[in-house]
PDB file of N, CA and C in Angstrom:
ATOM      1  N   MET S  15      11.567   0.437  -6.478  1.00 89.00           N
ATOM      2  CA  MET S  15      10.252   1.039  -6.643  1.00 89.00           C
ATOM      3  C   MET S  15       9.388   0.088  -7.475  1.00 89.00           C
ATOM      4  N   THR S  16       8.195  -0.128  -6.994  1.00 90.00           N
ATOM      5  CA  THR S  16       7.233  -0.973  -7.695  1.00 90.00           C
ATOM      6  C   THR S  16       6.324  -0.085  -8.531  1.00 90.00           C
ATOM      7  N   GLU S  17       6.143  -0.456  -9.791  1.00 93.00           N
ATOM      8  CA  GLU S  17       5.246   0.295 -10.664  1.00 93.00           C
ATOM      9  C   GLU S  17       4.086  -0.596 -11.077  1.00 93.00           C
ATOM     10  N   VAL S  18       2.884  -0.067 -10.943  1.00 95.00           N
ATOM     11  CA  VAL S  18       1.682  -0.782 -11.348  1.00 95.00           C
ATOM     12  C   VAL S  18       1.084  -0.041 -12.540  1.00 95.00           C
ATOM     13  N   LYS S  19       1.137  -0.672 -13.718  1.00 96.00           N
ATOM     14  CA  LYS S  19       0.545  -0.083 -14.925  1.00 96.00           C
ATOM     15  C   LYS S  19      -0.962  -0.283 -14.851  1.00 96.00           C
ATOM     16  N   LEU S  20      -1.689   0.805 -14.989  1.00 96.00           N
ATOM     17  CA  LEU S  20      -3.139   0.750 -14.864  1.00 96.00           C
ATOM     18  C   LEU S  20      -3.788   0.290 -16.165  1.00 96.00           C
ATOM     19  N   SER S  21      -4.751  -0.591 -16.030  1.00 96.00           N
ATOM     20  CA  SER S  21      -5.490  -1.045 -17.215  1.00 96.00           C
ATOM     21  C   SER S  21      -6.470   0.037 -17.664  1.00 96.00           C
ATOM     22  N   LYS S  22      -6.906   0.854 -16.709  1.00 97.00           N
ATOM     23  CA  LYS S  22      -7.820   1.966 -17.003  1.00 97.00           C
ATOM     24  C   LYS S  22      -7.288   3.210 -16.295  1.00 97.00           C
ATOM     25  N   PRO S  23      -6.545   4.037 -17.034  1.00 96.00           N
ATOM     26  CA  PRO S  23      -5.992   5.253 -16.424  1.00 96.00           C
ATOM     27  C   PRO S  23      -7.078   6.122 -15.793  1.00 96.00           C
ATOM     28  N   ILE S  24      -6.671   6.902 -14.802  1.00 96.00           N
ATOM     29  CA  ILE S  24      -7.588   7.827 -14.143  1.00 96.00           C
ATOM     30  C   ILE S  24      -7.064   9.245 -14.336  1.00 96.00           C
ATOM     31  N   GLU S  25      -7.926  10.206 -14.099  1.00 94.00           N
ATOM     32  CA  GLU S  25      -7.526  11.600 -14.185  1.00 94.00           C
ATOM     33  C   GLU S  25      -7.645  12.231 -12.807  1.00 94.00           C
ATOM     34  N   ILE S  26      -6.564  12.871 -12.385  1.00 93.00           N
ATOM     35  CA  ILE S  26      -6.542  13.556 -11.095  1.00 93.00           C
ATOM     36  C   ILE S  26      -6.030  14.967 -11.321  1.00 93.00           C
ATOM     37  N   ASP S  27      -6.824  15.943 -10.933  1.00 92.00           N
ATOM     38  CA  ASP S  27      -6.468  17.350 -11.111  1.00 92.00           C
ATOM     39  C   ASP S  27      -6.044  17.652 -12.551  1.00 92.00           C
ATOM     40  N   GLY S  28      -6.769  17.086 -13.507  1.00 94.00           N
ATOM     41  CA  GLY S  28      -6.496  17.330 -14.914  1.00 94.00           C
ATOM     42  C   GLY S  28      -5.320  16.567 -15.483  1.00 94.00           C
ATOM     43  N   GLN S  29      -4.699  15.711 -14.677  1.00 94.00           N
ATOM     44  CA  GLN S  29      -3.537  14.951 -15.130  1.00 94.00           C
ATOM     45  C   GLN S  29      -3.914  13.483 -15.265  1.00 94.00           C
ATOM     46  N   LYS S  30      -3.573  12.902 -16.419  1.00 96.00           N
ATOM     47  CA  LYS S  30      -3.849  11.488 -16.662  1.00 96.00           C
ATOM     48  C   LYS S  30      -2.798  10.639 -15.935  1.00 96.00           C
ATOM     49  N   ILE S  31      -3.273   9.705 -15.133  1.00 96.00           N
ATOM     50  CA  ILE S  31      -2.388   8.798 -14.393  1.00 96.00           C
ATOM     51  C   ILE S  31      -2.561   7.401 -14.992  1.00 96.00           C
ATOM     52  N   ASP S  32      -1.462   6.845 -15.526  1.00 96.00           N
ATOM     53  CA  ASP S  32      -1.555   5.497 -16.080  1.00 96.00           C
ATOM     54  C   ASP S  32      -0.617   4.510 -15.394  1.00 96.00           C
ATOM     55  N   VAL S  33       0.177   5.022 -14.446  1.00 97.00           N
ATOM     56  CA  VAL S  33       1.078   4.178 -13.667  1.00 97.00           C
ATOM     57  C   VAL S  33       1.075   4.677 -12.224  1.00 97.00           C
ATOM     58  N   ILE S  34       0.970   3.750 -11.284  1.00 97.00           N
ATOM     59  CA  ILE S  34       1.104   4.097  -9.872  1.00 97.00           C
ATOM     60  C   ILE S  34       2.483   3.614  -9.437  1.00 97.00           C
ATOM     61  N   LYS S  35       3.301   4.541  -8.955  1.00 96.00           N
ATOM     62  CA  LYS S  35       4.650   4.203  -8.485  1.00 96.00           C
ATOM     63  C   LYS S  35       4.618   4.096  -6.971  1.00 96.00           C
ATOM     64  N   LEU S  36       4.973   2.920  -6.468  1.00 96.00           N
ATOM     65  CA  LEU S  36       4.978   2.655  -5.026  1.00 96.00           C
ATOM     66  C   LEU S  36       6.409   2.557  -4.521  1.00 96.00           C
ATOM     67  N   ASP S  37       6.850   3.530  -3.745  1.00 96.00           N
ATOM     68  CA  ASP S  37       8.184   3.494  -3.146  1.00 96.00           C
ATOM     69  C   ASP S  37       8.075   2.839  -1.765  1.00 96.00           C
ATOM     70  N   LEU S  38       7.834   1.546  -1.772  1.00 95.00           N
ATOM     71  CA  LEU S  38       7.633   0.818  -0.521  1.00 95.00           C
ATOM     72  C   LEU S  38       8.925   0.712   0.279  1.00 95.00           C
ATOM     73  N   ASP S  39      10.054   0.589  -0.404  1.00 93.00           N
ATOM     74  CA  ASP S  39      11.337   0.512   0.297  1.00 93.00           C
ATOM     75  C   ASP S  39      11.700   1.826   0.976  1.00 93.00           C
ATOM     76  N   GLY S  40      11.094   2.915   0.529  1.00 95.00           N
ATOM     77  CA  GLY S  40      11.394   4.221   1.097  1.00 95.00           C
ATOM     78  C   GLY S  40      10.560   4.574   2.320  1.00 95.00           C
ATOM     79  N   LEU S  41       9.620   3.707   2.681  1.00 95.00           N
ATOM     80  CA  LEU S  41       8.785   3.981   3.846  1.00 95.00           C
ATOM     81  C   LEU S  41       9.620   3.959   5.124  1.00 95.00           C
ATOM     82  N   THR S  42       9.224   4.778   6.072  1.00 95.00           N
ATOM     83  CA  THR S  42       9.923   4.844   7.355  1.00 95.00           C
ATOM     84  C   THR S  42       8.981   4.414   8.482  1.00 95.00           C
ATOM     85  N   GLY S  43       9.536   4.282   9.643  1.00 94.00           N
ATOM     86  CA  GLY S  43       8.718   3.986  10.814  1.00 94.00           C
ATOM     87  C   GLY S  43       7.686   5.074  11.039  1.00 94.00           C
ATOM     88  N   ALA S  44       8.059   6.316  10.781  1.00 96.00           N
ATOM     89  CA  ALA S  44       7.119   7.434  10.927  1.00 96.00           C
ATOM     90  C   ALA S  44       5.928   7.262   9.987  1.00 96.00           C
ATOM     91  N   ASP S  45       6.178   6.764   8.784  1.00 95.00           N
ATOM     92  CA  ASP S  45       5.084   6.524   7.838  1.00 95.00           C
ATOM     93  C   ASP S  45       4.119   5.470   8.375  1.00 95.00           C
ATOM     94  N   ILE S  46       4.660   4.401   8.902  1.00 94.00           N
ATOM     95  CA  ILE S  46       3.814   3.314   9.418  1.00 94.00           C
ATOM     96  C   ILE S  46       3.017   3.794  10.626  1.00 94.00           C
ATOM     97  N   LEU S  47       3.659   4.570  11.498  1.00 95.00           N
ATOM     98  CA  LEU S  47       2.935   5.109  12.655  1.00 95.00           C
ATOM     99  C   LEU S  47       1.828   6.066  12.212  1.00 95.00           C
ATOM    100  N   ALA S  48       2.099   6.855  11.190  1.00 95.00           N
ATOM    101  CA  ALA S  48       1.075   7.773  10.670  1.00 95.00           C
ATOM    102  C   ALA S  48      -0.101   6.994  10.096  1.00 95.00           C
ATOM    103  N   VAL S  49       0.196   5.904   9.389  1.00 96.00           N
ATOM    104  CA  VAL S  49      -0.866   5.046   8.854  1.00 96.00           C
ATOM    105  C   VAL S  49      -1.681   4.457  10.004  1.00 96.00           C
ATOM    106  N   GLU S  50      -0.999   4.001  11.044  1.00 95.00           N
ATOM    107  CA  GLU S  50      -1.698   3.426  12.188  1.00 95.00           C
ATOM    108  C   GLU S  50      -2.617   4.461  12.843  1.00 95.00           C
ATOM    109  N   ARG S  51      -2.128   5.688  13.030  1.00 95.00           N
ATOM    110  CA  ARG S  51      -2.949   6.757  13.612  1.00 95.00           C
ATOM    111  C   ARG S  51      -4.157   7.059  12.731  1.00 95.00           C
ATOM    112  N   GLU S  52      -3.926   7.115  11.421  1.00 94.00           N
ATOM    113  CA  GLU S  52      -5.001   7.389  10.468  1.00 94.00           C
ATOM    114  C   GLU S  52      -6.087   6.312  10.550  1.00 94.00           C
ATOM    115  N   LEU S  53      -5.664   5.055  10.623  1.00 95.00           N
ATOM    116  CA  LEU S  53      -6.621   3.955  10.702  1.00 95.00           C
ATOM    117  C   LEU S  53      -7.368   3.973  12.034  1.00 95.00           C
ATOM    118  N   ARG S  54      -6.636   4.264  13.112  1.00 94.00           N
ATOM    119  CA  ARG S  54      -7.276   4.325  14.422  1.00 94.00           C
ATOM    120  C   ARG S  54      -8.341   5.418  14.465  1.00 94.00           C
ATOM    121  N   ALA S  55      -8.073   6.537  13.803  1.00 95.00           N
ATOM    122  CA  ALA S  55      -9.048   7.631  13.735  1.00 95.00           C
ATOM    123  C   ALA S  55     -10.321   7.190  13.013  1.00 95.00           C
ATOM    124  N   LYS S  56     -10.174   6.239  12.096  1.00 93.00           N
ATOM    125  CA  LYS S  56     -11.325   5.684  11.377  1.00 93.00           C
ATOM    126  C   LYS S  56     -11.907   4.476  12.107  1.00 93.00           C
ATOM    127  N   GLN S  57     -11.372   4.206  13.304  1.00 94.00           N
ATOM    128  CA  GLN S  57     -11.770   3.054  14.118  1.00 94.00           C
ATOM    129  C   GLN S  57     -11.540   1.738  13.373  1.00 94.00           C
ATOM    130  N   THR S  58     -10.395   1.684  12.674  1.00 92.00           N
ATOM    131  CA  THR S  58      -9.967   0.492  11.949  1.00 92.00           C
ATOM    132  C   THR S  58      -8.601   0.101  12.485  1.00 92.00           C
ATOM    133  N   GLN S  59      -8.366  -1.195  12.621  1.00 91.00           N
ATOM    134  CA  GLN S  59      -7.077  -1.661  13.125  1.00 91.00           C
ATOM    135  C   GLN S  59      -6.086  -1.879  11.991  1.00 91.00           C
ATOM    136  N   PHE S  60      -4.809  -1.672  12.303  1.00 92.00           N
ATOM    137  CA  PHE S  60      -3.725  -1.937  11.365  1.00 92.00           C
ATOM    138  C   PHE S  60      -3.608  -3.446  11.209  1.00 92.00           C
ATOM    139  N   ASN S  61      -3.733  -3.929   9.980  1.00 91.00           N
ATOM    140  CA  ASN S  61      -3.648  -5.359   9.697  1.00 91.00           C
ATOM    141  C   ASN S  61      -3.152  -5.497   8.262  1.00 91.00           C
ATOM    142  N   ILE S  62      -2.022  -6.153   8.066  1.00 89.00           N
ATOM    143  CA  ILE S  62      -1.446  -6.222   6.716  1.00 89.00           C
ATOM    144  C   ILE S  62      -2.343  -6.951   5.726  1.00 89.00           C
ATOM    145  N   LEU S  63      -3.312  -7.706   6.198  1.00 91.00           N
ATOM    146  CA  LEU S  63      -4.233  -8.404   5.300  1.00 91.00           C
ATOM    147  C   LEU S  63      -5.460  -7.556   4.959  1.00 91.00           C
ATOM    148  N   SER S  64      -5.605  -6.413   5.618  1.00 93.00           N
ATOM    149  CA  SER S  64      -6.748  -5.532   5.408  1.00 93.00           C
ATOM    150  C   SER S  64      -6.480  -4.591   4.235  1.00 93.00           C
ATOM    151  N   GLN S  65      -7.453  -4.480   3.337  1.00 94.00           N
ATOM    152  CA  GLN S  65      -7.279  -3.559   2.217  1.00 94.00           C
ATOM    153  C   GLN S  65      -7.271  -2.107   2.673  1.00 94.00           C
ATOM    154  N   GLU S  66      -7.917  -1.802   3.783  1.00 95.00           N
ATOM    155  CA  GLU S  66      -7.846  -0.439   4.335  1.00 95.00           C
ATOM    156  C   GLU S  66      -6.395  -0.106   4.701  1.00 95.00           C
ATOM    157  N   THR S  67      -5.718  -1.050   5.352  1.00 96.00           N
ATOM    158  CA  THR S  67      -4.316  -0.854   5.708  1.00 96.00           C
ATOM    159  C   THR S  67      -3.462  -0.758   4.453  1.00 96.00           C
ATOM    160  N   GLN S  68      -3.675  -1.661   3.523  1.00 97.00           N
ATOM    161  CA  GLN S  68      -2.899  -1.672   2.277  1.00 97.00           C
ATOM    162  C   GLN S  68      -3.108  -0.375   1.501  1.00 97.00           C
ATOM    163  N   LEU S  69      -4.346   0.120   1.474  1.00 97.00           N
ATOM    164  CA  LEU S  69      -4.645   1.376   0.792  1.00 97.00           C
ATOM    165  C   LEU S  69      -3.908   2.542   1.446  1.00 97.00           C
ATOM    166  N   ALA S  70      -3.932   2.597   2.766  1.00 97.00           N
ATOM    167  CA  ALA S  70      -3.262   3.690   3.481  1.00 97.00           C
ATOM    168  C   ALA S  70      -1.753   3.655   3.232  1.00 97.00           C
ATOM    169  N   ILE S  71      -1.179   2.461   3.202  1.00 97.00           N
ATOM    170  CA  ILE S  71       0.262   2.339   2.932  1.00 97.00           C
ATOM    171  C   ILE S  71       0.556   2.691   1.480  1.00 97.00           C
ATOM    172  N   ALA S  72      -0.296   2.252   0.559  1.00 97.00           N
ATOM    173  CA  ALA S  72      -0.117   2.583  -0.857  1.00 97.00           C
ATOM    174  C   ALA S  72      -0.165   4.097  -1.060  1.00 97.00           C
ATOM    175  N   ALA S  73      -1.054   4.762  -0.351  1.00 97.00           N
ATOM    176  CA  ALA S  73      -1.146   6.218  -0.459  1.00 97.00           C
ATOM    177  C   ALA S  73       0.170   6.857  -0.018  1.00 97.00           C
ATOM    178  N   ARG S  74       0.707   6.403   1.095  1.00 97.00           N
ATOM    179  CA  ARG S  74       1.991   6.938   1.587  1.00 97.00           C
ATOM    180  C   ARG S  74       3.112   6.650   0.599  1.00 97.00           C
ATOM    181  N   ALA S  75       3.153   5.412   0.100  1.00 97.00           N
ATOM    182  CA  ALA S  75       4.248   4.983  -0.765  1.00 97.00           C
ATOM    183  C   ALA S  75       4.184   5.632  -2.150  1.00 97.00           C
ATOM    184  N   SER S  76       2.987   6.048  -2.567  1.00 97.00           N
ATOM    185  CA  SER S  76       2.835   6.645  -3.896  1.00 97.00           C
ATOM    186  C   SER S  76       2.825   8.170  -3.859  1.00 97.00           C
ATOM    187  N   GLY S  77       2.645   8.736  -2.670  1.00 95.00           N
ATOM    188  CA  GLY S  77       2.529  10.185  -2.562  1.00 95.00           C
ATOM    189  C   GLY S  77       1.163  10.691  -3.000  1.00 95.00           C
ATOM    190  N   MET S  78       0.216   9.776  -3.119  1.00 96.00           N
ATOM    191  CA  MET S  78      -1.149  10.135  -3.517  1.00 96.00           C
ATOM    192  C   MET S  78      -2.044  10.066  -2.281  1.00 96.00           C
ATOM    193  N   ILE S  79      -3.243  10.609  -2.407  1.00 95.00           N
ATOM    194  CA  ILE S  79      -4.182  10.480  -1.301  1.00 95.00           C
ATOM    195  C   ILE S  79      -5.046   9.241  -1.533  1.00 95.00           C
ATOM    196  N   ALA S  80      -5.459   8.643  -0.444  1.00 95.00           N
ATOM    197  CA  ALA S  80      -6.238   7.404  -0.516  1.00 95.00           C
ATOM    198  C   ALA S  80      -7.513   7.591  -1.331  1.00 95.00           C
ATOM    199  N   ASP S  81      -8.154   8.756  -1.221  1.00 95.00           N
ATOM    200  CA  ASP S  81      -9.384   9.008  -1.977  1.00 95.00           C
ATOM    201  C   ASP S  81      -9.138   8.889  -3.481  1.00 95.00           C
ATOM    202  N   ASP S  82      -7.973   9.353  -3.948  1.00 96.00           N
ATOM    203  CA  ASP S  82      -7.661   9.241  -5.377  1.00 96.00           C
ATOM    204  C   ASP S  82      -7.409   7.787  -5.767  1.00 96.00           C
ATOM    205  N   LEU S  83      -6.725   7.045  -4.913  1.00 97.00           N
ATOM    206  CA  LEU S  83      -6.476   5.627  -5.215  1.00 97.00           C
ATOM    207  C   LEU S  83      -7.780   4.838  -5.252  1.00 97.00           C
ATOM    208  N   GLN S  84      -8.764   5.271  -4.489  1.00 96.00           N
ATOM    209  CA  GLN S  84     -10.056   4.587  -4.499  1.00 96.00           C
ATOM    210  C   GLN S  84     -10.806   4.795  -5.812  1.00 96.00           C
ATOM    211  N   LYS S  85     -10.379   5.741  -6.627  1.00 95.00           N
ATOM    212  CA  LYS S  85     -10.998   5.983  -7.928  1.00 95.00           C
ATOM    213  C   LYS S  85     -10.526   4.990  -8.986  1.00 95.00           C
ATOM    214  N   LEU S  86      -9.497   4.199  -8.648  1.00 97.00           N
ATOM    215  CA  LEU S  86      -8.979   3.221  -9.601  1.00 97.00           C
ATOM    216  C   LEU S  86     -10.041   2.195  -9.952  1.00 97.00           C
ATOM    217  N   HIS S  87      -9.964   1.691 -11.168  1.00 97.00           N
ATOM    218  CA  HIS S  87     -10.809   0.562 -11.569  1.00 97.00           C
ATOM    219  C   HIS S  87     -10.550  -0.565 -10.573  1.00 97.00           C
ATOM    220  N   TRP S  88     -11.549  -1.373 -10.305  1.00 97.00           N
ATOM    221  CA  TRP S  88     -11.422  -2.389  -9.252  1.00 97.00           C
ATOM    222  C   TRP S  88     -10.205  -3.292  -9.464  1.00 97.00           C
ATOM    223  N   SER S  89      -9.920  -3.672 -10.710  1.00 96.00           N
ATOM    224  CA  SER S  89      -8.786  -4.586 -10.935  1.00 96.00           C
ATOM    225  C   SER S  89      -7.455  -3.880 -10.677  1.00 96.00           C
ATOM    226  N   ASP S  90      -7.368  -2.605 -11.024  1.00 97.00           N
ATOM    227  CA  ASP S  90      -6.153  -1.835 -10.746  1.00 97.00           C
ATOM    228  C   ASP S  90      -6.001  -1.611  -9.240  1.00 97.00           C
ATOM    229  N   PHE S  91      -7.116  -1.330  -8.575  1.00 97.00           N
ATOM    230  CA  PHE S  91      -7.100  -1.150  -7.125  1.00 97.00           C
ATOM    231  C   PHE S  91      -6.579  -2.420  -6.442  1.00 97.00           C
ATOM    232  N   LEU S  92      -7.095  -3.571  -6.869  1.00 96.00           N
ATOM    233  CA  LEU S  92      -6.647  -4.840  -6.271  1.00 96.00           C
ATOM    234  C   LEU S  92      -5.179  -5.102  -6.576  1.00 96.00           C
ATOM    235  N   ASP S  93      -4.720  -4.703  -7.750  1.00 96.00           N
ATOM    236  CA  ASP S  93      -3.308  -4.888  -8.107  1.00 96.00           C
ATOM    237  C   ASP S  93      -2.418  -4.037  -7.202  1.00 96.00           C
ATOM    238  N   VAL S  94      -2.802  -2.790  -6.984  1.00 96.00           N
ATOM    239  CA  VAL S  94      -2.018  -1.892  -6.120  1.00 96.00           C
ATOM    240  C   VAL S  94      -1.981  -2.424  -4.690  1.00 96.00           C
ATOM    241  N   THR S  95      -3.136  -2.775  -4.151  1.00 96.00           N
ATOM    242  CA  THR S  95      -3.167  -3.255  -2.768  1.00 96.00           C
ATOM    243  C   THR S  95      -2.456  -4.596  -2.624  1.00 96.00           C
ATOM    244  N   ALA S  96      -2.530  -5.436  -3.657  1.00 94.00           N
ATOM    245  CA  ALA S  96      -1.826  -6.726  -3.615  1.00 94.00           C
ATOM    246  C   ALA S  96      -0.313  -6.512  -3.576  1.00 94.00           C
ATOM    247  N   GLN S  97       0.180  -5.511  -4.310  1.00 94.00           N
ATOM    248  CA  GLN S  97       1.620  -5.230  -4.293  1.00 94.00           C
ATOM    249  C   GLN S  97       2.074  -4.829  -2.892  1.00 94.00           C
ATOM    250  N   VAL S  98       1.243  -4.057  -2.202  1.00 95.00           N
ATOM    251  CA  VAL S  98       1.561  -3.666  -0.822  1.00 95.00           C
ATOM    252  C   VAL S  98       1.546  -4.890   0.077  1.00 95.00           C
ATOM    253  N   GLN S  99       0.532  -5.722  -0.064  1.00 94.00           N
ATOM    254  CA  GLN S  99       0.437  -6.930   0.768  1.00 94.00           C
ATOM    255  C   GLN S  99       1.625  -7.854   0.529  1.00 94.00           C
ATOM    256  N   LEU S 100       1.992  -8.066  -0.721  1.00 92.00           N
ATOM    257  CA  LEU S 100       3.151  -8.921  -1.026  1.00 92.00           C
ATOM    258  C   LEU S 100       4.422  -8.354  -0.411  1.00 92.00           C
ATOM    259  N   PHE S 101       4.582  -7.042  -0.483  1.00 92.00           N
ATOM    260  CA  PHE S 101       5.753  -6.399   0.115  1.00 92.00           C
ATOM    261  C   PHE S 101       5.770  -6.619   1.624  1.00 92.00           C
ATOM    262  N   LEU S 102       4.628  -6.373   2.267  1.00 89.00           N
ATOM    263  CA  LEU S 102       4.558  -6.517   3.724  1.00 89.00           C
ATOM    264  C   LEU S 102       4.742  -7.970   4.146  1.00 89.00           C
ATOM    265  N   MET S 103       4.181  -8.880   3.408  1.00 87.00           N
ATOM    266  CA  MET S 103       4.341 -10.297   3.752  1.00 87.00           C
ATOM    267  C   MET S 103       5.773 -10.753   3.512  1.00 87.00           C
ATOM    268  N   GLY S 104       6.415 -10.182   2.502  1.00 85.00           N
ATOM    269  CA  GLY S 104       7.822 -10.486   2.260  1.00 85.00           C
ATOM    270  C   GLY S 104       8.688  -9.994   3.395  1.00 85.00           C
ATOM    271  N   MET S 105       8.350  -8.823   3.936  1.00 67.00           N
ATOM    272  CA  MET S 105       9.084  -8.285   5.083  1.00 67.00           C
ATOM    273  C   MET S 105       8.897  -9.199   6.275  1.00 67.00           C
ATOM    274  N   GLU S 106       7.674  -9.682   6.455  1.00 50.00           N
ATOM    275  CA  GLU S 106       7.376 -10.572   7.574  1.00 50.00           C
ATOM    276  C   GLU S 106       8.186 -11.867   7.444  1.00 50.00           C
ATOM    277  N   SER S 107       8.289 -12.393   6.235  1.00 47.00           N
ATOM    278  CA  SER S 107       9.048 -13.624   6.003  1.00 47.00           C
ATOM    279  C   SER S 107      10.532 -13.407   6.294  1.00 47.00           C
ATOM    280  N   ARG S 108      11.073 -12.280   5.853  1.00 51.00           N
ATOM    281  CA  ARG S 108      12.496 -11.997   6.098  1.00 51.00           C
ATOM    282  C   ARG S 108      12.767 -11.828   7.587  1.00 51.00           C
ATOM    283  N   GLU S 109      11.838 -11.186   8.298  1.00 48.00           N
ATOM    284  CA  GLU S 109      12.012 -11.021   9.744  1.00 48.00           C
ATOM    285  C   GLU S 109      11.996 -12.375  10.436  1.00 48.00           C
ATOM    286  N   GLN S 110      11.125 -13.274   9.992  1.00 43.00           N
ATOM    287  CA  GLN S 110      11.038 -14.606  10.572  1.00 43.00           C
ATOM    288  C   GLN S 110      12.342 -15.375  10.346  1.00 43.00           C
ATOM    289  N   GLU S 111      12.881 -15.290   9.120  1.00 49.00           N
ATOM    290  CA  GLU S 111      14.141 -15.975   8.803  1.00 49.00           C
ATOM    291  C   GLU S 111      15.268 -15.439   9.691  1.00 49.00           C
ATOM    292  N   THR S 112      15.340 -14.121   9.853  1.00 45.00           N
ATOM    293  CA  THR S 112      16.381 -13.514  10.680  1.00 45.00           C
ATOM    294  C   THR S 112      16.223 -13.973  12.132  1.00 45.00           C
ATOM    295  N   SER S 113      15.004 -13.988  12.620  1.00 40.00           N
ATOM    296  CA  SER S 113      14.737 -14.402  13.992  1.00 40.00           C
ATOM    297  C   SER S 113      15.161 -15.851  14.210  1.00 40.00           C
ATOM    298  N   GLU S 114      14.854 -16.714  13.249  1.00 50.00           N
ATOM    299  CA  GLU S 114      15.197 -18.123  13.381  1.00 50.00           C
ATOM    300  C   GLU S 114      16.722 -18.322  13.360  1.00 50.00           C
ATOM    301  N   LYS S 115      17.444 -17.525  12.563  1.00 54.00           N
ATOM    302  CA  LYS S 115      18.906 -17.630  12.493  1.00 54.00           C
ATOM    303  C   LYS S 115      19.556 -17.188  13.799  1.00 54.00           C
ATOM    304  N   GLN S 116      18.919 -16.240  14.507  1.00 54.00           N
ATOM    305  CA  GLN S 116      19.494 -15.718  15.726  1.00 54.00           C
ATOM    306  C   GLN S 116      19.305 -16.659  16.892  1.00 54.00           C
ATOM    307  N   GLN S 117      18.387 -17.602  16.786  1.00 53.00           N
ATOM    308  CA  GLN S 117      18.106 -18.505  17.919  1.00 53.00           C
ATOM    309  C   GLN S 117      19.111 -19.607  18.023  1.00 53.00           C
TER     310      GLN S 117
END
């Protein structure tokens, strides 16, 4: 689990949030498909380099709604989305290594 300590905590439903916990390893194919459907409904394409995609995945991985994550201070928001991007790019790198070994 990845934890992002917020430089500027936010309040959601009367609760102070100072850490965003991202369970990226716990995501399933169903989660990714749900994110893709959500983005398509907004007429946005799934792209691991897109902050819209990263935000939607962060929402799934944290159990929070995207609207609440958008309330983060800009630097905290970028930190959260960067953690998702690094995770996804790491997955892409591991898949590439596995593919190359199989050839």
